[in-house]
Amino acid sequence: MNTSKQQISRRSVLATSGVAAAAAAVVPSPALGAVTKKKVAILGGGMAGLSAAFELIERGYEVTVYERNQLGGKARSIPVAGTAAGGRLPLPGEHGFRFFPGFYKHVPDTMSRIPFADNKHGVKDNLVPAPVPYFPRSGGRNDAQLFGFIPDPRDLKTPEALQRLIRDEWLGGQELSPVEASYFASRVLVYLSSCDARRMGQWEKTSWWDFVGAAKRSKEYQQVAARGLTRALVAAKEEIASTRTIGNMAEAFIYALAGLGTTGHADQVLDGPTNEVWIDPWVALLRQKGVKFVTGATVTGLTVGAGKISGARARRADGTTFAITADWYVSAMPVERLAKLLTAPVLGLDPSLSRLHNLFVDWMNGLQIFLKRPLNITKGHIAFMDSPWSITGLTQGQFWEKNFAATYGDGTAVDCLSIDISDWTTPGILYGKTAKECTRQEVFNEAWAQMKAALEDTGSSVLPDDIVHSWHLDPGIQFHASTGENTNEEPLLVNTVDSWKDRPTSTTKIPNFFLAGDFVRTNIDLATMEGANESGRTAANAILDASGSTATRAKIMKMYRPIEWEAFKLIDATRYKLGQKNLFDVG
């Protein structure tokens, strides 16, 4: 560890205690607007709720956040109970590992406004590069290079150069035929050159599987071009995922790899457990600014009166109930929880909210494997492209400031291999069961076997069984012996074909009721921390508008658009109006 890293590590212990003193160094609050109704109830304390609270408290509103669990939502750390010893902290569990693509804009902006020790850019300086992704293949196949080759920005300026990059550099080492590699590259060109109207009118209504012509091509093509991209990057099922969503993300990643339109390295992670280096300092800052938090409060209903929301009902952990009253209400709950509160009286005020029932959630949950010895696989993320359960992961200790063994657990765990399981409905290789059908122990055994199949297919020992100290599965996953299946308390929204029409904006037809969450329409158009953060800002802006505030609005940022491709999009806009195919769409 170099000297500068050591200095940061020593200072980091002051992160939370120094928030109040450091807050004065943050960018000054936006001008406060004179409004008479200022009381805001935010129902949900995840990324969307905290983001809305941040923007509103800085503009003079009285904000209370109600959260059924712990603050931070899916991004929060989950200390593993009973693992602390010798003055150390519990082993650091989580819902799933976090990563921060360089094309994120709203999250880094928020982070830069949260003081942390003497970091110049606050929490944002706790992001570090994860520069070397690894895509191990099983069965002796060549390990993949997809999105692992850093392109020269010049390779992205012309269709010919981009096609060569994808065909030769990214797919050239795979077992795809040259014809299939060229075809996939041409499909990427089609999307990048498509105008906005075609993206919404045609590609939003087309699955990624159909867009890349997977059904008519080889199993290897299906695995790499169709399945690998969607499940490794966005945890979406290729047969039902919208091409608009997958295409937007592929486009953003391609440009981010070349350093275009980014706020940091293409792939970044935090330099410690999420709560320690982000959520806790953020909550401390919000408290210092005046935000009130009520945890252990499950919202059970919304009350309607005089054409608006007149209150909300909530239940404490002990079963007692209480009423929530405010001038303005922001639902920052996951869509599947909000949908349960949409009673006839609520829908009577805004019938369009009934479309939320059409939105689709799937499972993407994490498993943390604590290790007795260091595991040197790669300095970045790992995507096990052939794993039936679509496993991705990384070893976290290499990125963290604090010494893992000295800080967490009993001192014998030296690192954490944190993985996400994105496919819970495909049978595995060990038991022939889906992840939904496996006990917690079977989930670990199966995931371990699938990773070994990719890392040890050439005969080397990479994951010896005796390296495992212990493991922790997201507690949102619960196995029920009576049914032989798991349930999931925290599923993930997936943008299915033609689902944009069912997704709301932050403003509803109910004058004092607003929406924030990864299901709300945003520029990034994906269920991510970035989308949730942006939606929290749009909800805050909607309240500013409704209350007549003159305060500056929360900043909303758009995705990068390379000027070199605008001419192709203009041509495509004309062709789309005429009912013609995209210029590069040859089949």
Coordinates of C-alpha atoms in Angstrom, one line a residue:
M1 CA 0.0 0.0 0.0
N2 CA 1.5 3.4 -1.0
T3 CA 1.9 6.3 1.3
S4 CA -1.0 8.4 0.1
K5 CA -3.4 5.4 0.6
Q6 CA -2.1 5.0 4.1
Q7 CA -2.8 8.6 4.9
I8 CA -6.4 8.4 3.6
S9 CA -6.9 5.2 5.7
R10 CA -5.9 6.9 8.9
R11 CA -8.1 9.9 8.2
S12 CA -11.1 7.8 7.3
V13 CA -11.9 7.0 10.9
L14 CA -13.0 10.7 11.2
A15 CA -15.5 10.4 8.4
T16 CA -18.8 10.3 10.3
S17 CA -17.7 12.4 13.3
G18 CA -16.5 15.1 11.1
V19 CA -19.6 15.5 9.0
A20 CA -21.0 18.5 10.9
A21 CA -17.7 20.4 10.9
A22 CA -17.0 19.6 7.3
A23 CA -20.5 20.5 6.0
A24 CA -19.7 24.1 5.7
A25 CA -17.2 23.2 3.1
V26 CA -19.9 21.7 0.9
V27 CA -21.2 23.7 -2.1
P28 CA -23.6 26.3 -0.7
S29 CA -27.3 25.3 -0.6
P30 CA -29.5 26.5 -3.5
A31 CA -31.4 29.7 -2.8
L32 CA -34.4 28.9 -0.6
G33 CA -37.8 29.6 -2.1
A34 CA -40.6 31.1 0.1
V35 CA -43.3 28.4 0.4
T36 CA -46.0 28.1 3.0
K37 CA -46.4 24.3 2.9
K38 CA -43.1 22.7 3.6
K39 CA -43.7 19.4 5.4
V40 CA -42.6 16.4 3.3
A41 CA -43.0 12.7 4.1
I42 CA -40.7 10.5 2.1
L43 CA -42.0 6.9 2.2
G44 CA -38.8 4.8 1.7
G45 CA -35.2 5.4 2.7
G46 CA -33.3 3.8 -0.1
M47 CA -31.4 5.6 -2.9
A48 CA -34.4 7.4 -4.3
G49 CA -35.7 8.5 -0.9
L50 CA -32.3 9.7 0.4
S51 CA -31.7 11.6 -2.9
A52 CA -35.1 13.4 -2.6
A53 CA -34.5 14.2 1.0
F54 CA -31.1 15.7 0.2
E55 CA -32.5 18.0 -2.5
L56 CA -35.5 19.1 -0.4
I57 CA -33.7 19.7 2.9
E58 CA -31.3 22.0 1.1
R59 CA -34.2 24.0 -0.2
G60 CA -35.8 24.7 3.2
Y61 CA -38.4 21.9 3.4
E62 CA -39.2 19.9 6.6
V63 CA -38.3 16.3 5.6
T64 CA -39.1 13.1 7.4
V65 CA -38.0 9.7 5.9
Y66 CA -39.9 6.6 6.8
E67 CA -38.1 3.2 6.2
R68 CA -39.2 -0.3 7.0
N69 CA -35.7 -1.7 7.1
Q70 CA -32.3 0.0 7.3
L71 CA -31.4 3.2 5.4
G72 CA -29.7 2.8 2.1
G73 CA -32.0 0.3 0.4
K74 CA -30.4 -2.3 -1.8
A75 CA -27.1 -0.3 -1.7
R76 CA -26.8 -0.7 2.1
S77 CA -24.2 -2.9 3.9
I78 CA -25.5 -5.8 6.0
P79 CA -23.2 -6.7 8.9
V80 CA -23.2 -10.4 9.4
A81 CA -24.6 -11.1 12.8
G82 CA -22.4 -13.0 15.3
T83 CA -19.1 -12.6 13.4
A84 CA -17.4 -9.8 15.2
A85 CA -14.5 -10.8 17.6
G86 CA -11.5 -9.2 19.2
G87 CA -12.8 -5.6 18.9
R88 CA -13.3 -6.0 15.2
L89 CA -16.4 -5.1 13.2
P90 CA -18.8 -7.8 11.9
L91 CA -18.0 -9.3 8.5
P92 CA -19.4 -7.0 5.8
G93 CA -22.4 -8.5 4.0
E94 CA -24.6 -6.8 1.5
H95 CA -27.7 -7.2 -0.8
G96 CA -25.2 -7.4 -3.7
F97 CA -22.0 -5.7 -4.7
R98 CA -22.1 -2.2 -6.0
F99 CA -20.3 -0.9 -9.0
F100 CA -20.3 2.6 -10.5
P101 CA -19.9 2.9 -14.3
G102 CA -18.1 6.1 -15.4
F103 CA -21.2 7.2 -17.2
Y104 CA -23.1 7.7 -13.9
K105 CA -23.6 11.4 -13.4
H106 CA -26.2 12.0 -10.6
V107 CA -24.7 9.6 -8.1
P108 CA -21.2 11.1 -8.3
D109 CA -22.6 14.6 -8.0
T110 CA -24.4 13.6 -4.9
M111 CA -21.3 11.9 -3.5
S112 CA -19.2 15.0 -4.1
R113 CA -21.6 17.0 -1.9
I114 CA -21.1 14.6 1.1
P115 CA -18.1 15.5 3.2
F116 CA -15.7 12.7 4.1
A117 CA -12.6 13.3 6.2
D118 CA -10.6 15.8 4.2
N119 CA -11.4 14.4 0.8
K120 CA -11.4 17.2 -1.7
H121 CA -14.5 15.8 -3.5
G122 CA -16.2 14.2 -0.5
V123 CA -17.4 10.7 -0.8
K124 CA -16.8 10.7 -4.5
D125 CA -13.1 10.4 -3.8
N126 CA -13.8 7.0 -2.2
L127 CA -14.5 5.6 -5.7
V128 CA -11.5 3.7 -7.1
P129 CA -11.0 2.1 -10.6
A130 CA -11.6 -1.6 -11.2
P131 CA -9.8 -1.6 -14.5
V132 CA -9.3 -5.2 -15.5
P133 CA -12.5 -7.1 -16.1
Y134 CA -12.4 -10.9 -16.6
F135 CA -14.8 -13.1 -18.4
P136 CA -13.8 -16.7 -17.7
R137 CA -15.4 -19.4 -19.9
S138 CA -16.1 -23.0 -18.9
G139 CA -15.4 -26.1 -21.0
G140 CA -11.9 -25.0 -22.1
R141 CA -13.2 -22.1 -24.1
N142 CA -11.1 -19.0 -24.6
D143 CA -11.8 -16.5 -21.8
A144 CA -13.8 -13.6 -23.3
Q145 CA -12.6 -10.2 -24.1
L146 CA -16.1 -8.6 -24.5
F147 CA -15.9 -5.1 -23.1
G148 CA -12.5 -5.9 -21.8
F149 CA -10.4 -4.0 -24.4
I150 CA -10.1 -0.3 -23.9
P151 CA -10.8 1.3 -27.3
D152 CA -9.1 4.3 -28.8
P153 CA -11.8 7.0 -28.9
R154 CA -11.0 7.3 -32.7
D155 CA -12.4 3.8 -33.1
L156 CA -15.8 5.0 -32.0
K157 CA -16.1 7.9 -34.5
T158 CA -16.9 6.0 -37.7
P159 CA -19.1 3.0 -38.3
E160 CA -16.3 1.1 -40.0
A161 CA -13.8 1.6 -37.2
L162 CA -16.4 0.6 -34.6
Q163 CA -17.4 -2.5 -36.5
R164 CA -13.7 -3.6 -36.7
L165 CA -13.3 -3.0 -32.9
I166 CA -16.3 -5.1 -32.0
R167 CA -15.7 -7.9 -34.6
D168 CA -11.9 -8.2 -34.3
E169 CA -10.9 -7.0 -30.8
W170 CA -13.9 -7.9 -28.7
L171 CA -15.2 -11.0 -30.4
G172 CA -12.2 -12.2 -32.4
G173 CA -11.0 -14.5 -29.6
Q174 CA -14.3 -16.2 -29.2
E175 CA -15.6 -19.3 -30.9
L176 CA -18.0 -17.2 -33.1
S177 CA -17.7 -17.5 -36.9
P178 CA -16.5 -14.4 -38.6
V179 CA -20.0 -14.1 -40.2
E180 CA -21.7 -14.1 -36.7
A181 CA -19.2 -11.7 -35.3
S182 CA -19.7 -9.3 -38.2
Y183 CA -23.5 -9.6 -37.8
F184 CA -23.4 -8.7 -34.1
A185 CA -21.2 -5.7 -34.8
S186 CA -23.6 -4.6 -37.5
R187 CA -26.5 -4.8 -35.0
V188 CA -24.6 -2.5 -32.6
L189 CA -24.1 -0.1 -35.4
V190 CA -27.8 -0.2 -36.1
Y191 CA -28.7 0.8 -32.6
L192 CA -26.0 3.5 -32.2
S193 CA -27.2 5.2 -35.5
S194 CA -30.9 4.9 -34.7
C195 CA -32.8 8.1 -34.1
D196 CA -34.6 8.7 -30.8
A197 CA -38.0 8.1 -32.5
R198 CA -36.9 4.7 -33.8
R199 CA -35.4 3.8 -30.4
M200 CA -38.7 4.5 -28.7
G201 CA -41.1 3.4 -31.5
Q202 CA -39.3 0.3 -32.7
W203 CA -36.6 -0.9 -30.4
E204 CA -38.5 -0.3 -27.2
K205 CA -41.0 -2.8 -28.6
T206 CA -38.3 -5.4 -29.6
S207 CA -36.6 -7.9 -27.4
W208 CA -32.8 -8.0 -27.4
W209 CA -33.0 -11.6 -28.4
D210 CA -34.9 -10.7 -31.5
F211 CA -32.8 -7.6 -32.2
V212 CA -29.6 -9.6 -32.4
G213 CA -31.2 -12.4 -34.3
A214 CA -30.2 -15.0 -31.7
A215 CA -32.8 -17.6 -32.5
K216 CA -31.3 -18.2 -36.0
R217 CA -27.7 -18.4 -34.8
S218 CA -25.3 -20.7 -33.0
K219 CA -25.4 -21.6 -29.3
E220 CA -22.1 -19.7 -28.9
Y221 CA -23.5 -16.6 -30.5
Q222 CA -26.6 -16.8 -28.2
Q223 CA -24.3 -17.2 -25.1
V224 CA -21.9 -14.3 -25.9
A225 CA -23.9 -11.8 -27.9
A226 CA -27.4 -12.3 -26.5
R227 CA -27.3 -13.8 -23.1
G228 CA -23.8 -12.7 -21.9
L229 CA -24.3 -9.1 -22.5
T230 CA -27.8 -8.7 -21.0
R231 CA -27.2 -10.8 -17.9
A232 CA -23.6 -9.8 -17.1
L233 CA -24.2 -6.1 -17.4
V234 CA -27.9 -5.4 -16.5
A235 CA -29.3 -8.6 -15.1
A236 CA -32.0 -8.8 -17.7
K237 CA -33.4 -11.8 -19.5
E238 CA -32.6 -11.4 -23.2
E239 CA -35.9 -12.9 -24.4
I240 CA -37.9 -10.2 -22.6
A241 CA -35.6 -7.3 -22.1
S242 CA -36.2 -4.2 -24.2
T243 CA -33.6 -3.5 -26.9
R244 CA -33.9 0.2 -26.1
T245 CA -32.7 -0.4 -22.5
I246 CA -30.0 -2.9 -23.4
G247 CA -28.9 -0.8 -26.4
N248 CA -28.6 2.3 -24.3
M249 CA -26.5 0.5 -21.7
A250 CA -24.2 -1.0 -24.4
E251 CA -23.8 2.4 -26.0
A252 CA -23.0 4.0 -22.6
F253 CA -20.4 1.3 -21.7
I254 CA -18.7 1.5 -25.1
Y255 CA -18.2 5.2 -24.8
A256 CA -17.2 5.0 -21.1
L257 CA -14.5 2.5 -21.9
A258 CA -13.0 5.2 -24.2
G259 CA -13.4 7.8 -21.5
L260 CA -16.1 9.7 -23.4
G261 CA -18.9 11.3 -21.4
T262 CA -17.7 10.0 -18.0
T263 CA -17.2 11.4 -14.5
G264 CA -14.6 8.8 -13.7
H265 CA -13.1 5.5 -14.7
A266 CA -15.4 3.2 -16.8
D267 CA -15.7 0.8 -13.9
Q268 CA -15.4 2.0 -10.3
V269 CA -16.1 0.5 -6.9
L270 CA -16.0 1.9 -3.4
D271 CA -12.9 1.6 -1.3
G272 CA -14.7 0.1 1.7
P273 CA -18.1 -1.3 2.7
T274 CA -20.9 0.9 1.3
N275 CA -22.3 2.1 4.6
E276 CA -18.9 3.0 6.0
V277 CA -17.7 5.1 3.0
W278 CA -21.0 6.4 1.7
I279 CA -24.4 5.7 3.3
D280 CA -23.5 6.5 6.9
P281 CA -21.7 9.8 6.1
W282 CA -24.7 10.7 3.9
V283 CA -27.3 10.0 6.6
A284 CA -25.2 11.9 9.2
L285 CA -25.1 14.9 6.9
L286 CA -28.8 14.8 6.3
R287 CA -29.5 14.5 10.1
Q288 CA -27.2 17.5 10.6
K289 CA -29.2 19.5 8.0
G290 CA -32.4 18.6 9.8
V291 CA -33.8 15.5 8.1
K292 CA -35.7 13.2 10.5
F293 CA -35.6 9.4 10.1
V294 CA -38.1 6.9 11.3
T295 CA -36.9 3.3 10.7
G296 CA -38.7 0.1 11.4
A297 CA -41.8 1.7 9.9
T298 CA -43.6 -0.2 7.2
V299 CA -46.1 1.9 5.2
T300 CA -49.4 -0.1 5.0
G301 CA -51.8 2.3 3.4
L302 CA -52.5 5.7 1.9
T303 CA -55.5 7.8 3.0
V304 CA -57.5 9.9 0.5
G305 CA -59.4 13.1 1.2
A306 CA -60.4 16.3 -0.6
G307 CA -58.9 15.1 -3.9
K308 CA -55.4 14.4 -2.5
I309 CA -53.5 12.2 -0.1
S310 CA -54.5 13.2 3.4
G311 CA -52.2 10.8 5.2
A312 CA -50.4 7.4 5.3
R313 CA -50.6 4.5 7.7
A314 CA -47.6 2.7 9.0
R315 CA -46.7 -0.2 11.3
R316 CA -43.8 -0.4 13.7
A317 CA -41.7 -3.5 14.2
D318 CA -43.6 -4.3 17.4
G319 CA -46.9 -4.4 15.5
T320 CA -48.2 -1.0 16.7
T321 CA -49.5 1.4 14.1
F322 CA -49.3 5.2 13.6
A323 CA -50.4 7.9 11.2
I324 CA -48.1 9.9 8.9
T325 CA -49.2 13.4 8.0
A326 CA -47.6 16.0 5.7
D327 CA -48.2 18.6 3.0
W328 CA -46.4 16.5 0.4
Y329 CA -45.8 12.8 0.0
V330 CA -43.1 11.1 -1.9
S331 CA -43.4 7.4 -2.5
A332 CA -39.8 6.1 -2.7
M333 CA -40.7 2.5 -2.2
P334 CA -40.0 -0.3 -4.7
V335 CA -42.7 -0.6 -7.3
E336 CA -43.9 -4.0 -6.0
R337 CA -44.5 -2.5 -2.5
L338 CA -46.2 0.7 -3.9
A339 CA -48.5 -1.4 -6.1
K340 CA -50.0 -3.0 -3.0
L341 CA -51.1 0.4 -1.7
L342 CA -52.9 1.5 -4.9
T343 CA -56.4 1.0 -3.6
A344 CA -59.6 2.0 -5.4
P345 CA -59.7 5.5 -3.7
V346 CA -56.1 6.2 -4.7
L347 CA -56.6 5.0 -8.3
G348 CA -59.7 7.1 -8.4
L349 CA -57.5 10.1 -8.2
D350 CA -55.0 8.8 -10.8
P351 CA -56.2 5.8 -12.8
S352 CA -52.9 5.7 -14.7
L353 CA -51.1 4.4 -11.6
S354 CA -52.8 1.0 -12.3
R355 CA -50.2 0.5 -15.0
L356 CA -47.6 -0.1 -12.3
H357 CA -49.1 -3.6 -11.9
N358 CA -47.8 -4.3 -15.4
L359 CA -44.2 -3.8 -14.5
F360 CA -41.9 -6.8 -14.1
V361 CA -39.5 -7.6 -11.2
D362 CA -36.9 -10.3 -11.3
W363 CA -34.3 -11.6 -8.9
M364 CA -30.7 -10.4 -8.6
N365 CA -29.3 -11.1 -5.1
G366 CA -25.8 -11.4 -3.6
L367 CA -23.7 -14.0 -1.9
Q368 CA -20.6 -13.0 0.0
I369 CA -17.9 -15.7 0.4
F370 CA -15.3 -14.8 3.0
L371 CA -11.9 -16.3 2.3
K372 CA -9.1 -17.6 4.6
R373 CA -6.4 -16.7 2.0
P374 CA -6.0 -14.0 -0.6
L375 CA -7.4 -14.8 -4.0
N376 CA -5.8 -13.1 -7.0
I377 CA -8.1 -13.5 -10.0
T378 CA -8.2 -10.0 -11.5
K379 CA -8.2 -6.3 -10.5
G380 CA -11.8 -5.8 -11.6
H381 CA -15.1 -7.5 -12.0
I382 CA -15.6 -11.1 -13.1
A383 CA -18.5 -12.3 -15.3
F384 CA -18.9 -16.1 -15.5
M385 CA -20.5 -16.1 -18.9
D386 CA -21.3 -19.8 -19.1
S387 CA -22.7 -20.1 -15.5
P388 CA -26.4 -21.1 -15.7
W389 CA -27.1 -18.7 -12.8
S390 CA -25.4 -15.8 -14.6
I391 CA -22.9 -15.1 -11.8
T392 CA -20.8 -12.0 -11.6
G393 CA -18.5 -10.9 -8.8
L394 CA -15.2 -9.4 -7.6
T395 CA -12.8 -9.8 -4.7
Q396 CA -13.3 -6.7 -2.6
G397 CA -10.3 -6.5 -0.3
Q398 CA -7.9 -5.4 -3.0
F399 CA -9.9 -2.2 -3.4
W400 CA -10.5 -1.4 0.3
E401 CA -8.5 1.1 2.4
K402 CA -8.7 -0.9 5.6
N403 CA -6.9 -4.2 6.2
F404 CA -9.7 -6.7 6.0
A405 CA -8.5 -9.2 8.6
A406 CA -7.6 -6.5 11.1
T407 CA -10.9 -4.8 10.7
Y408 CA -13.6 -7.4 10.3
G409 CA -14.7 -10.7 11.7
D410 CA -12.4 -12.9 13.9
G411 CA -9.2 -12.0 12.2
T412 CA -8.9 -15.2 10.0
A413 CA -11.0 -14.0 7.1
V414 CA -8.7 -12.0 4.8
D415 CA -11.0 -11.0 1.9
C416 CA -14.5 -11.2 0.5
L417 CA -15.5 -12.7 -2.9
S418 CA -18.8 -10.9 -3.4
I419 CA -21.0 -12.3 -6.2
D420 CA -24.4 -11.6 -7.6
I421 CA -26.7 -14.3 -8.9
S422 CA -28.8 -12.9 -11.8
D423 CA -30.7 -16.0 -13.0
W424 CA -32.8 -17.8 -10.4
T425 CA -34.9 -19.9 -12.8
T426 CA -32.3 -22.0 -14.8
P427 CA -31.2 -25.4 -13.4
G428 CA -27.7 -25.5 -12.0
I429 CA -24.9 -28.1 -12.7
L430 CA -24.7 -29.6 -9.2
Y431 CA -28.3 -30.4 -8.2
G432 CA -30.2 -29.8 -11.4
K433 CA -32.3 -27.3 -9.5
T434 CA -33.0 -23.6 -10.0
A435 CA -31.7 -21.2 -7.5
K436 CA -35.2 -20.5 -6.4
E437 CA -35.5 -24.2 -5.5
C438 CA -32.2 -24.5 -3.5
T439 CA -31.7 -24.2 0.2
R440 CA -29.3 -21.6 1.3
Q441 CA -26.5 -24.2 1.6
E442 CA -27.3 -25.5 -1.8
V443 CA -27.2 -22.0 -3.2
F444 CA -23.7 -21.6 -2.0
N445 CA -22.6 -25.1 -3.1
E446 CA -24.0 -24.6 -6.6
A447 CA -22.6 -21.1 -7.1
W448 CA -19.2 -22.3 -5.9
A449 CA -19.3 -25.2 -8.4
Q450 CA -20.3 -23.0 -11.3
M451 CA -17.4 -20.6 -10.6
K452 CA -15.0 -23.5 -10.3
A453 CA -16.3 -24.8 -13.7
A454 CA -15.1 -21.6 -15.3
L455 CA -11.9 -20.9 -13.3
E456 CA -10.6 -24.5 -13.1
D457 CA -11.6 -25.9 -16.5
T458 CA -8.0 -26.1 -17.6
G459 CA -6.9 -28.2 -14.6
S460 CA -5.5 -25.5 -12.3
S461 CA -6.7 -25.1 -8.7
V462 CA -8.1 -21.5 -8.3
L463 CA -10.9 -22.1 -5.8
P464 CA -9.7 -24.8 -3.4
D465 CA -12.6 -25.7 -1.0
D466 CA -10.5 -25.1 2.1
I467 CA -10.1 -21.4 1.2
V468 CA -13.7 -20.7 2.4
H469 CA -14.0 -19.1 5.8
S470 CA -17.8 -18.6 5.8
W471 CA -20.5 -17.2 3.5
H472 CA -23.5 -14.9 3.7
L473 CA -26.5 -14.9 1.5
D474 CA -28.7 -11.8 1.1
P475 CA -31.3 -12.2 4.0
G476 CA -34.0 -11.1 1.6
I477 CA -33.8 -14.7 0.2
Q478 CA -35.7 -17.1 2.5
F479 CA -36.1 -20.8 1.8
H480 CA -39.4 -22.4 2.8
A481 CA -39.3 -26.1 3.4
S482 CA -43.1 -26.4 3.1
T483 CA -43.0 -25.2 -0.5
G484 CA -39.4 -26.2 -1.5
E485 CA -38.8 -22.7 -2.8
N486 CA -37.3 -19.4 -1.9
T487 CA -39.0 -16.0 -1.6
N488 CA -37.3 -12.7 -2.2
E489 CA -38.0 -9.6 -0.2
E490 CA -36.0 -7.4 -2.5
P491 CA -36.4 -8.2 -6.2
L492 CA -35.2 -5.9 -9.0
L493 CA -37.2 -4.1 -11.7
V494 CA -36.5 -5.3 -15.2
N495 CA -37.3 -3.2 -18.3
T496 CA -39.3 -5.6 -20.4
V497 CA -40.4 -5.0 -24.0
D498 CA -42.7 -2.0 -24.4
S499 CA -42.7 -1.3 -20.6
W500 CA -41.9 2.4 -20.9
K501 CA -45.5 3.3 -21.5
D502 CA -46.4 1.7 -18.1
R503 CA -43.7 3.6 -16.2
P504 CA -44.7 6.9 -14.6
T505 CA -43.0 10.2 -14.2
S506 CA -42.4 11.6 -10.7
T507 CA -45.5 13.8 -11.1
T508 CA -48.9 12.1 -10.7
K509 CA -52.4 13.4 -11.1
I510 CA -52.7 13.6 -7.3
P511 CA -51.6 17.1 -6.5
N512 CA -49.5 16.3 -3.4
F513 CA -48.3 12.8 -4.3
F514 CA -45.0 12.2 -6.1
L515 CA -43.0 9.1 -7.1
A516 CA -39.3 8.3 -6.8
G517 CA -37.7 5.0 -7.5
D518 CA -35.9 3.0 -10.2
F519 CA -39.2 2.3 -11.9
V520 CA -39.8 6.0 -12.7
R521 CA -38.9 7.3 -16.1
T522 CA -35.3 8.6 -16.2
N523 CA -32.6 9.4 -18.7
I524 CA -30.6 6.2 -17.8
D525 CA -33.7 4.0 -18.3
L526 CA -32.5 1.2 -16.1
A527 CA -33.1 0.0 -12.5
T528 CA -29.9 1.3 -11.0
M529 CA -28.6 3.6 -8.2
E530 CA -28.2 6.2 -10.9
G531 CA -31.8 6.0 -12.0
A532 CA -33.1 6.0 -8.4
N533 CA -31.0 9.0 -7.6
E534 CA -32.2 10.9 -10.7
S535 CA -35.8 10.0 -9.8
G536 CA -35.3 11.4 -6.3
R537 CA -34.2 14.7 -7.9
T538 CA -37.2 14.8 -10.3
A539 CA -39.6 14.1 -7.4
A540 CA -38.0 17.0 -5.4
N541 CA -38.3 19.3 -8.5
A542 CA -41.9 18.3 -8.8
I543 CA -42.6 19.4 -5.2
L544 CA -40.8 22.7 -5.9
D545 CA -43.0 23.3 -8.9
A546 CA -46.2 22.3 -7.0
S547 CA -45.4 24.4 -4.0
G548 CA -44.4 27.5 -6.0
S549 CA -40.9 27.5 -4.8
T550 CA -38.4 29.9 -6.4
A551 CA -35.4 27.8 -5.3
T552 CA -33.1 26.5 -8.0
R553 CA -34.1 23.1 -9.2
A554 CA -32.1 19.9 -8.6
K555 CA -29.7 19.3 -11.5
I556 CA -30.9 16.7 -14.0
M557 CA -28.2 15.4 -16.4
K558 CA -28.5 13.5 -19.7
M559 CA -26.5 10.7 -21.1
Y560 CA -23.5 11.3 -23.4
R561 CA -24.4 11.8 -27.1
P562 CA -21.3 11.8 -29.5
I563 CA -21.6 14.5 -32.1
E564 CA -20.0 12.2 -34.7
W565 CA -23.1 10.0 -34.8
E566 CA -25.7 12.8 -35.0
A567 CA -25.6 12.9 -38.8
F568 CA -26.5 9.2 -39.0
K569 CA -29.3 9.8 -36.5
L570 CA -30.7 12.7 -38.7
I571 CA -30.7 10.4 -41.7
D572 CA -32.4 7.7 -39.7
A573 CA -35.0 10.1 -38.5
T574 CA -36.0 10.7 -42.1
R575 CA -35.9 7.0 -42.9
Y576 CA -38.0 6.1 -39.9
K577 CA -40.7 8.7 -40.9
L578 CA -40.8 7.1 -44.3
G579 CA -41.2 3.6 -42.9
Q580 CA -37.7 2.5 -44.0
K581 CA -35.1 0.4 -42.1
N582 CA -32.1 1.9 -40.5
L583 CA -29.2 2.5 -43.0
F584 CA -27.1 -0.3 -41.4
D585 CA -30.0 -2.7 -40.9
V586 CA -29.2 -5.4 -43.5
G587 CA -31.2 -8.2 -41.8

